[in-house]
XYZ file of N, CA and C in Angstrom:
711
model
N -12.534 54.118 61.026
C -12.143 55.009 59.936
C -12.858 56.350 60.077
N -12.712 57.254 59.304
C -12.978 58.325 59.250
C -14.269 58.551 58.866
N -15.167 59.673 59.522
C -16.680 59.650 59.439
C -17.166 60.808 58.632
N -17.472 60.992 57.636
C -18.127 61.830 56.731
C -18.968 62.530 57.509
N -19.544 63.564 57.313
C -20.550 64.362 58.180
C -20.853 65.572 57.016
N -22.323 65.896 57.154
C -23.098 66.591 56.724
C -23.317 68.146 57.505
N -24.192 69.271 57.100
C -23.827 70.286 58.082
C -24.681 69.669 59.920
N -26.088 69.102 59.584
C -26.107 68.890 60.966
C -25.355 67.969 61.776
N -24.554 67.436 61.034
C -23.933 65.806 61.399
C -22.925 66.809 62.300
N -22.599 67.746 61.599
C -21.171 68.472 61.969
C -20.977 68.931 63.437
N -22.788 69.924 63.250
C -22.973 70.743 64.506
C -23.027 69.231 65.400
N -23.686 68.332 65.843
C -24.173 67.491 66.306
C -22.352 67.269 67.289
N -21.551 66.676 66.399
C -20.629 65.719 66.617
C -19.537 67.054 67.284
N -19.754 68.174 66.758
C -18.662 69.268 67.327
C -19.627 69.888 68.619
N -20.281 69.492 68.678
C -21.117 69.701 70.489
C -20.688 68.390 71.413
N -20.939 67.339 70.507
C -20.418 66.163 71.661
C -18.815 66.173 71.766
N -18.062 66.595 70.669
C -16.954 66.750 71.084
C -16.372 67.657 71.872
N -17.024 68.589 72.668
C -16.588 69.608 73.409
C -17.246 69.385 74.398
N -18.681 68.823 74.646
C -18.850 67.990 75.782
C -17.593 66.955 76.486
N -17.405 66.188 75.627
C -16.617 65.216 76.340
C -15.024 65.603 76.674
N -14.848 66.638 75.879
C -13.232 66.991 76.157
C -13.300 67.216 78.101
N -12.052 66.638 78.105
C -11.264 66.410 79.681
C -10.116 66.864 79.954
N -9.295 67.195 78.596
C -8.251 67.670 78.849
C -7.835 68.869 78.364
N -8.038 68.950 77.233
C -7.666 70.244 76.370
C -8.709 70.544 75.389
N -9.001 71.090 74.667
C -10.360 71.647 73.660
C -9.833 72.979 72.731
N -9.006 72.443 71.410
C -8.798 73.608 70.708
C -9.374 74.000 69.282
N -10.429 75.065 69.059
C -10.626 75.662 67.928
C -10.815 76.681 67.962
N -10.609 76.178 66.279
C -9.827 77.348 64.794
C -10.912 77.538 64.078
N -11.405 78.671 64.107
C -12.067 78.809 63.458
C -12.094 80.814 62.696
N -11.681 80.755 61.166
C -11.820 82.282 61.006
C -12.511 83.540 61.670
N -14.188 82.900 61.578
C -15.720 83.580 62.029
C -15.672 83.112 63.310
N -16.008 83.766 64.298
C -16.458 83.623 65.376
C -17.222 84.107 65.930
N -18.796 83.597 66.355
C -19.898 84.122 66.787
C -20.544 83.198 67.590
N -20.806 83.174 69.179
C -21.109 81.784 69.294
C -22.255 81.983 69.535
N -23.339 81.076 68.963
C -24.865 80.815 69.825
C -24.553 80.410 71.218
N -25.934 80.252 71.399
C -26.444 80.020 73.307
C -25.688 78.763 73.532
N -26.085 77.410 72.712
C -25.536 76.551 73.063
C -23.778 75.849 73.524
N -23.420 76.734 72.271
C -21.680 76.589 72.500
C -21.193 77.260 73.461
N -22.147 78.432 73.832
C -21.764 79.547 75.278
C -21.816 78.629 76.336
N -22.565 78.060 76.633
C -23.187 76.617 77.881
C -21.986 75.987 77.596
N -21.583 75.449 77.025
C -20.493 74.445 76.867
C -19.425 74.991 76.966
N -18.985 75.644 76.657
C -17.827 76.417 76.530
C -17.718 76.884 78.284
N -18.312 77.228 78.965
C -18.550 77.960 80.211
C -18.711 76.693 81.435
N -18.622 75.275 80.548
C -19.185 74.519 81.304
C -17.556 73.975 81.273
N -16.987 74.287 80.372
C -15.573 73.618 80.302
C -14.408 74.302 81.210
N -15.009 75.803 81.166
C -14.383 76.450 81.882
C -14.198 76.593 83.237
N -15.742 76.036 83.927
C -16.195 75.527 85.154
C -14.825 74.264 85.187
N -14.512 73.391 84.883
C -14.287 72.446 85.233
C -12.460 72.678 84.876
N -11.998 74.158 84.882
C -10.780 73.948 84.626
C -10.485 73.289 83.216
N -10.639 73.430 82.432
C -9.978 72.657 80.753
C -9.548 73.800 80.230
N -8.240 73.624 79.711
C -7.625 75.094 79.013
C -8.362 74.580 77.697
N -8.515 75.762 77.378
C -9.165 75.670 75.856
C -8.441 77.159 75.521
N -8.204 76.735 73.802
C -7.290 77.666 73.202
C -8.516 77.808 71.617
N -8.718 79.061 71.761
C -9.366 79.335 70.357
C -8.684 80.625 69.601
N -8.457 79.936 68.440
C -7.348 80.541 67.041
C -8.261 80.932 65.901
N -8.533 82.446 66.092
C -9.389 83.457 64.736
C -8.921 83.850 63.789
N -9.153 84.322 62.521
C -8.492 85.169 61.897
C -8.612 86.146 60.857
N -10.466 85.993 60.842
C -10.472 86.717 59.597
C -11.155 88.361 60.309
N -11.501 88.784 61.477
C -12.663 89.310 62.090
C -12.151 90.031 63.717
N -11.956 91.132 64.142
C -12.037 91.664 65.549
C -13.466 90.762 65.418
N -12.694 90.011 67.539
C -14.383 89.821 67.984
C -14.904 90.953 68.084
N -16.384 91.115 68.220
C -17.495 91.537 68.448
C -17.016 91.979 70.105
N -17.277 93.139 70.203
C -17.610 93.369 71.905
C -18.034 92.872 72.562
N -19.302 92.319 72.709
C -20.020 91.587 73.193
C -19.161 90.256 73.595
N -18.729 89.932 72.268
C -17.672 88.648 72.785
C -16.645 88.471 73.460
N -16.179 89.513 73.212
C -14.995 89.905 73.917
C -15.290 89.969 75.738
N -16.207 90.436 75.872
C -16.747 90.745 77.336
C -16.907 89.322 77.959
N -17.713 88.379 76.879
C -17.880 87.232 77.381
C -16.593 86.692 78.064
N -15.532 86.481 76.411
C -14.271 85.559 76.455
C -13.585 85.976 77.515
N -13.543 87.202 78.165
C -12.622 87.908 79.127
C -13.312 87.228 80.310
N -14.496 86.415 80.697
C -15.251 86.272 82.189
C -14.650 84.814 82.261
N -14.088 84.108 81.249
C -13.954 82.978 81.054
C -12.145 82.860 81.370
N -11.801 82.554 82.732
C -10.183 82.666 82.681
C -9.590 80.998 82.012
N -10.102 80.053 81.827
C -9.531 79.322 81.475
C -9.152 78.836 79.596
N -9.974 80.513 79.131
C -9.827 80.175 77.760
C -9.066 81.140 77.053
N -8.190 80.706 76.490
C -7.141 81.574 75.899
C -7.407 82.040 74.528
N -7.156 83.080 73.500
C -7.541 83.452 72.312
C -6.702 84.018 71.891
N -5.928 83.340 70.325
C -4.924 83.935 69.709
C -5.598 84.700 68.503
N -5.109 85.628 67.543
C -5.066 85.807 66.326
C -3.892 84.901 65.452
N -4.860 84.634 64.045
C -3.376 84.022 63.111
C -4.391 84.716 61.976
N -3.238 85.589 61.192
C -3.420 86.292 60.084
C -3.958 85.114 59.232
N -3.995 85.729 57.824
C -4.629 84.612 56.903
C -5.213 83.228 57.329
N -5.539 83.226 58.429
C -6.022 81.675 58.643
C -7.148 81.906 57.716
N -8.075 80.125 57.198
C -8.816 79.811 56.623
C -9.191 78.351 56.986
N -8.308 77.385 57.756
C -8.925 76.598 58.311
C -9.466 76.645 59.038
N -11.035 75.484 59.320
C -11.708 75.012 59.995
C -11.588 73.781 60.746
N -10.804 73.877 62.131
C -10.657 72.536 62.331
C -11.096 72.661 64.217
N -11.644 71.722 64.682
C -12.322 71.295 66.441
C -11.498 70.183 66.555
N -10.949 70.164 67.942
C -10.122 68.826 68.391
C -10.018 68.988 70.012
N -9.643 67.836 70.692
C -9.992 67.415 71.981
C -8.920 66.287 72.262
N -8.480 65.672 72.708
C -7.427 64.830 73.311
C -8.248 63.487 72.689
N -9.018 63.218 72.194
C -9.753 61.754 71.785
C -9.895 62.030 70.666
N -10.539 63.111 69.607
C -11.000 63.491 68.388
C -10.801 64.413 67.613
N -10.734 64.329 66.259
C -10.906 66.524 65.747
C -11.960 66.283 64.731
N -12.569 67.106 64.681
C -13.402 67.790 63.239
C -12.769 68.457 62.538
N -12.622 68.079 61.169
C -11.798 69.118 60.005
C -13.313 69.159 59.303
N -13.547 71.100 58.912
C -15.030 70.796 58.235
C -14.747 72.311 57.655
N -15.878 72.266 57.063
C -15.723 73.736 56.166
C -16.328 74.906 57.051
N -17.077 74.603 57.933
C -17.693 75.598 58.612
C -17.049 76.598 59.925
N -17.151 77.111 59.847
C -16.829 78.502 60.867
C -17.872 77.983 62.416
N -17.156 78.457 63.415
C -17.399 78.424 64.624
C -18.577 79.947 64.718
N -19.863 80.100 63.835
C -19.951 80.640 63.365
C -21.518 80.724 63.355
N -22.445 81.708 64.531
C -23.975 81.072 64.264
C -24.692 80.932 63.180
N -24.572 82.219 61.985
C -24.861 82.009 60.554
C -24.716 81.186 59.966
N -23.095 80.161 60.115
C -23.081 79.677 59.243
C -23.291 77.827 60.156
N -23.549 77.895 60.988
C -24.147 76.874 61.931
C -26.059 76.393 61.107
N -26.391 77.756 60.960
C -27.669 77.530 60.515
C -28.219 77.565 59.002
N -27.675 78.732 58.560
C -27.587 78.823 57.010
C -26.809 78.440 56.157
N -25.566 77.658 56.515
C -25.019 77.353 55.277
C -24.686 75.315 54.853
N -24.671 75.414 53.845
C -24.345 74.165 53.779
C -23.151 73.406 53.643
N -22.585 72.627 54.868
C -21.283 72.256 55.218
C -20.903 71.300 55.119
N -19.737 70.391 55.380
C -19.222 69.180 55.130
C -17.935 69.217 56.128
N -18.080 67.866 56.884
C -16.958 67.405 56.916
C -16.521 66.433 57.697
N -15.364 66.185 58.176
C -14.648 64.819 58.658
C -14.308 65.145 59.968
N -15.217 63.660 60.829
C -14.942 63.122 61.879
C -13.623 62.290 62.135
N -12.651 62.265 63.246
C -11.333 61.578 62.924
C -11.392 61.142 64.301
N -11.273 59.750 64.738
C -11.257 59.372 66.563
C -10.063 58.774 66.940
N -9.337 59.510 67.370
C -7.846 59.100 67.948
C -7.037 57.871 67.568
N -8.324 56.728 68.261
C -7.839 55.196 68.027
C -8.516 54.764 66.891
N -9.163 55.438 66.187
C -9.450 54.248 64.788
C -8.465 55.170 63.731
N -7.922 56.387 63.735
C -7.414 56.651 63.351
C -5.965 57.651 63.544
N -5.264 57.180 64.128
C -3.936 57.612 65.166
C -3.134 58.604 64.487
N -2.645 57.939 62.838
C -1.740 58.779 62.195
C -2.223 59.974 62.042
N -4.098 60.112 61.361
C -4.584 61.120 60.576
C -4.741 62.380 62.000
N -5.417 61.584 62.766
C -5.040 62.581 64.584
C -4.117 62.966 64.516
N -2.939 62.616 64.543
C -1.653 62.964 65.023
C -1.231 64.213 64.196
N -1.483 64.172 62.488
C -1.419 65.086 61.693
C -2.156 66.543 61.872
N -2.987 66.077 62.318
C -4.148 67.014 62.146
C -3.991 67.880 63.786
N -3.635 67.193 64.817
C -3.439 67.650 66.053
C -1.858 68.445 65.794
N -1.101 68.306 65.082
C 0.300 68.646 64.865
C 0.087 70.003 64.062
N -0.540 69.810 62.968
C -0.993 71.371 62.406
C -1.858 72.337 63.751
N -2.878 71.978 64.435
C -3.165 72.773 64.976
C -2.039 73.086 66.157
N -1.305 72.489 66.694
C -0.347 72.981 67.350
C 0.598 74.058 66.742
N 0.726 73.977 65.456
C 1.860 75.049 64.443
C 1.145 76.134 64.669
N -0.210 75.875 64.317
C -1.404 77.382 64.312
C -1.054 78.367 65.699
N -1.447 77.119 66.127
C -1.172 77.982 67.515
C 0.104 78.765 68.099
N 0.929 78.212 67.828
C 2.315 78.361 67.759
C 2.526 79.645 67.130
N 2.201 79.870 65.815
C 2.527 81.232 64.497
C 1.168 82.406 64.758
N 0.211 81.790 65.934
C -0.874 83.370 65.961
C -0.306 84.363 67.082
N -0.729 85.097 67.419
C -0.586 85.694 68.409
C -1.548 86.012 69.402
N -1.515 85.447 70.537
C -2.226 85.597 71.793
C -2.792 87.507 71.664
N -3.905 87.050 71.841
C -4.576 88.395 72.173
C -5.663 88.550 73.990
N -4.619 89.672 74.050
C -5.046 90.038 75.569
C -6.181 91.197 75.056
N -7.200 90.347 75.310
C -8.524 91.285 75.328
C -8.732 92.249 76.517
N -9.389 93.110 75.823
C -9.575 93.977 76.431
C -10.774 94.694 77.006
N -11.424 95.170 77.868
C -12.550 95.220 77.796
C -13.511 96.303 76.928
N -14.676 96.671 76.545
C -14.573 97.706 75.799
C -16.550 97.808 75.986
N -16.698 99.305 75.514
C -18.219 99.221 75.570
C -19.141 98.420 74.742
N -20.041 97.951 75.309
C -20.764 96.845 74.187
C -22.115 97.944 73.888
N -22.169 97.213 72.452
C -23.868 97.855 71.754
C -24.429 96.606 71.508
N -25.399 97.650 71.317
C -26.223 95.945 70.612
C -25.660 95.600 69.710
N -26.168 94.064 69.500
C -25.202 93.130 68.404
C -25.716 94.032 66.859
N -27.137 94.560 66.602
C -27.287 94.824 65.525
C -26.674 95.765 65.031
N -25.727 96.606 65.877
C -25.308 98.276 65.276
C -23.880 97.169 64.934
N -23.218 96.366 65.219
C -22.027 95.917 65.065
C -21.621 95.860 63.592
N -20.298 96.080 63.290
C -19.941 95.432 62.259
C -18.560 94.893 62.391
N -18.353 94.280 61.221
C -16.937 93.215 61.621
C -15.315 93.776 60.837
N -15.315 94.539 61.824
C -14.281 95.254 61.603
C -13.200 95.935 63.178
N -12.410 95.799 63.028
C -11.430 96.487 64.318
C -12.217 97.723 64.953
N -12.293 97.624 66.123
C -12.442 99.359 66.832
C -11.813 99.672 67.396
N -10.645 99.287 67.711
C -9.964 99.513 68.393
C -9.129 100.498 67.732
N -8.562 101.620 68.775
C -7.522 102.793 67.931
C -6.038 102.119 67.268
N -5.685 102.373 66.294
C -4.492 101.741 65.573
C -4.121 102.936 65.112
N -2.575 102.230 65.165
C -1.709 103.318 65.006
C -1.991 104.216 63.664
N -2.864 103.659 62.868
C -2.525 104.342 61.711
C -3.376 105.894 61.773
N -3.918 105.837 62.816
C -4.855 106.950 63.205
C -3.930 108.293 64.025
N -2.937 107.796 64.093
C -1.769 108.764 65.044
C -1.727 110.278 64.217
N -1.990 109.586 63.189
C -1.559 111.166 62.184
C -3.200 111.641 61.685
N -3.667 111.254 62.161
C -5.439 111.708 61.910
C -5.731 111.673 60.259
N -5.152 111.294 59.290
C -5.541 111.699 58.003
C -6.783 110.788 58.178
N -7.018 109.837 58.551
C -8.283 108.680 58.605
C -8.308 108.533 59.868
N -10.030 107.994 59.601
C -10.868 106.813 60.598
C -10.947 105.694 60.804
N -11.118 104.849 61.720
C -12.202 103.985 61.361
C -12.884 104.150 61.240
N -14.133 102.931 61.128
C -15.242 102.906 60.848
C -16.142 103.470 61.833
N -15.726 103.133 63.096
C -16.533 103.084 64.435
C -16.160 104.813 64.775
N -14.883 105.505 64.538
C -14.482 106.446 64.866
C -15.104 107.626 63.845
N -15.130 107.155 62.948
C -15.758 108.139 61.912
C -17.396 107.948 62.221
N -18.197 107.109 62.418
C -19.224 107.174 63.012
C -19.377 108.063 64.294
N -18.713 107.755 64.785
C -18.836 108.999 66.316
C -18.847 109.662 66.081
N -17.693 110.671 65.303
C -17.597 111.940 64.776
C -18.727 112.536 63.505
N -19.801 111.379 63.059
C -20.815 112.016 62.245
C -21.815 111.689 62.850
N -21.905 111.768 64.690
C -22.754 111.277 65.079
C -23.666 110.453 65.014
N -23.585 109.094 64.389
C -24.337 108.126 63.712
C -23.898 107.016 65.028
N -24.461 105.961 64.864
C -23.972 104.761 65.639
C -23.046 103.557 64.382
N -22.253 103.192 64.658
C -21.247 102.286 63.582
C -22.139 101.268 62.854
N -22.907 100.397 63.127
C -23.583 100.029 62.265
C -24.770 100.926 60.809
N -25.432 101.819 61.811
C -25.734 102.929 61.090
C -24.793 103.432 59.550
N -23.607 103.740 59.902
C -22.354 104.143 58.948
C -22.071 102.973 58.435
N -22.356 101.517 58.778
C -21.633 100.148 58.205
C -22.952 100.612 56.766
N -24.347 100.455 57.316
C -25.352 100.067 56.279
C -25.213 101.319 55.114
N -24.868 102.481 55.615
C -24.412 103.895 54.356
C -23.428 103.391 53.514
N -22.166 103.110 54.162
C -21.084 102.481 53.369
C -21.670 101.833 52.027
N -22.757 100.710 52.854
C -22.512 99.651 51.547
C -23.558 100.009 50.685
N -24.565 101.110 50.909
C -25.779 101.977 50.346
C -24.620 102.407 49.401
N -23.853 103.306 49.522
C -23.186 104.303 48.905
C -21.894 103.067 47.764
N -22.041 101.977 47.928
C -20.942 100.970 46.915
C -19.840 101.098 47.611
N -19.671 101.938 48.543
C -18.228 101.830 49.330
C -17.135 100.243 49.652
N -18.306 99.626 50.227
C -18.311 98.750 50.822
C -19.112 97.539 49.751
N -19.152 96.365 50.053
C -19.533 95.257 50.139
C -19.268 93.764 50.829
N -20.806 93.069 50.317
C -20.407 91.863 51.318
C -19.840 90.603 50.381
N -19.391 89.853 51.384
C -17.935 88.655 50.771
C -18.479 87.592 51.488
N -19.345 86.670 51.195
C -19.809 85.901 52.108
C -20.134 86.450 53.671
N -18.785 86.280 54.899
C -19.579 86.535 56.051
C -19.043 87.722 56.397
N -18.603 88.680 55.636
C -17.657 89.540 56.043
C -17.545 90.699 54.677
N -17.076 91.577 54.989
C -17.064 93.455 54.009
C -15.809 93.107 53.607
N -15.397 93.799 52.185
C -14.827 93.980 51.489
C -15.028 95.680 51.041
N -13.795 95.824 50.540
C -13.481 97.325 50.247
C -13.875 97.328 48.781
N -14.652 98.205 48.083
C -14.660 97.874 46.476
C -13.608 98.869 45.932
N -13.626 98.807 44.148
C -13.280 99.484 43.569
C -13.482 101.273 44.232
N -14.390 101.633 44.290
C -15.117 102.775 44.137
C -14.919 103.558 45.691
N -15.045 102.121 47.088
C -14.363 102.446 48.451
C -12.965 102.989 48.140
N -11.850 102.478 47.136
C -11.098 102.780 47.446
C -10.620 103.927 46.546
N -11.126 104.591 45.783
C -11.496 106.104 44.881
C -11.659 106.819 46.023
N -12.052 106.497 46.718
C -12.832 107.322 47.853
C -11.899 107.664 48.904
N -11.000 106.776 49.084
C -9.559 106.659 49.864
C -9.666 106.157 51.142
N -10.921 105.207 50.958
C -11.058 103.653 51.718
C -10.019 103.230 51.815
N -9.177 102.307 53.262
C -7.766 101.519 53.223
C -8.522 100.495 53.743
N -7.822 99.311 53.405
C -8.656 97.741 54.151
C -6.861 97.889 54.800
N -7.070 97.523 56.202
C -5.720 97.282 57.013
C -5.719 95.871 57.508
N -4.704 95.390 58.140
C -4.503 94.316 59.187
C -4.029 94.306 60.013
N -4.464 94.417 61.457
C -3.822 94.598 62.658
C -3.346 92.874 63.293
N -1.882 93.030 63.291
C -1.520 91.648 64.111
C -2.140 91.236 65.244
N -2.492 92.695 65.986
C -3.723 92.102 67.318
C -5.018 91.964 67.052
N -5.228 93.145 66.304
C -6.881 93.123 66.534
C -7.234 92.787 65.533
N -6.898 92.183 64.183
C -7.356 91.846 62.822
C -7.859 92.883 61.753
N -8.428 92.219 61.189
C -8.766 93.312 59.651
C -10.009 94.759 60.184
N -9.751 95.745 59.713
C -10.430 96.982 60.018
C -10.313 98.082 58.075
N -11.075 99.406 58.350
C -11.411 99.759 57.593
C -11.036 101.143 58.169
N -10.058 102.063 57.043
C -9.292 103.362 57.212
C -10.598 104.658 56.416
N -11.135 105.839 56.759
C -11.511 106.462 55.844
C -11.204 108.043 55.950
N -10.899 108.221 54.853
C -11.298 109.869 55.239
C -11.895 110.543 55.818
N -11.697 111.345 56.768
C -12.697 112.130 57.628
C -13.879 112.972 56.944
N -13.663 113.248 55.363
C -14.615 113.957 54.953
C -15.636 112.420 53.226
N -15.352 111.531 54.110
C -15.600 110.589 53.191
C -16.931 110.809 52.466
N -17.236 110.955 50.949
C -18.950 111.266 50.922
C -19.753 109.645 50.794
N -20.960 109.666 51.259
C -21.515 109.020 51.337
C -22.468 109.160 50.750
N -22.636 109.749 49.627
C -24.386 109.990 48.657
C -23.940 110.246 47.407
């Protein structure tokens, strides 16, 4: 039957389950940030030929990640808008759990959830392997790209990539309007949320009331995910 799990139970059992995968290895997870350990594994799967398919949705990766995921040819990466499930699966098992593929929330948060093993439980597999196939099915494959990396601390979690909505210059991004006030993007992330522009939503920025007085846009890119529009003369004090 089905195995209850706690947050370390979680990490524990979603490491051995990606150890042992042989055939296929797919997660969904919104947040994506991986520690050292899931990098080893993940790289170790890739060594050995296993397609692995990982489905994001709330977050542009991180550069840094992106650089990684691109060295890795056997792992594929879609976007799916509004996703919010959390689910790990492998040709023998899945984890359905509340937690994000996610180092923060690997360490700081407190999680729950369900172990499911093929043969003690066939139907609830079958269900649960059938939704993540739909996921996969309704995101869209994203061909990464390569791009300059900073350090992880200037980062913030938002698109950098140029989008169309920038064609007509009335706005920035975040990262673009930083360049142009000579700041580094994290620099401009921590003003934002100094100035009420901005705030945080659990693992991720939100636009406030007062961002959007300001003529803050929260967007969604089908490729590159959620990003942040601003005026070129945006005040910040």
């Amino acid at each position: 039957m089905a195995k209850f799990l706690n947050t370390s139970a979680t990490n524990y059992f979603l490491e051995e389950l990606i150890k042992a995968t042989r055939e296929r290895l797919i997660i969904i997870s919104p947040f994506l940030k991986f520690n050292d350990r899931i990098r080893e594994l993940l790289q170790d799967k890739d060594r050995m030929k296993i397609d692995v398919r990982i489905v994001y949705g709330k977050s542009e990766l991180a550069p840094h990640e992106i650089n990684w995921l691109r060295s890795l040819p056997f792992v594929r990466t879609s976007f799916c808008q509004n996703l919010h499930a959390k689910c790990y699966l492998n040709e023998r098992s899945a984890i359905i759990t509340s937690m994000n593929l996610y180092d923060f929330s690997q360490v700081n948060n407190n999680e729950m959830g369900v172990f499911v093993d093929r043969e003690q439980e066939p139907d609830l597999y079958r269900e649960t392997y059938e939704e993540a196939q739909r996921l996969i099915r309704v995101s869209e494959e994203v061909r990464l790209a390569a791009e300059k990396v900073d350090p992880p601390k200037d980062e913030v979690r938002e698109s950098t990539a140029e989008s169309a909505d920038e064609k007509d210059f009335d706005k920035l991004t975040t990262s673009r309007l930083a360049k142009a006030l000579g700041m580094r993007t994290g620099e401009l992330g921590d003003k934002l949320l100094s100035a009420g522009l901005v705030e945080r939503d659990g693992e991720h920025l939100k636009l406030t009331a007062k961002g959007k007085a300001a003529g803050g846009e929260f967007r969604v890119s089908g490729k590159f995910g959620p990003y942040f529009l601003w005026p070129a003369d945006v005040r910040l004090g």
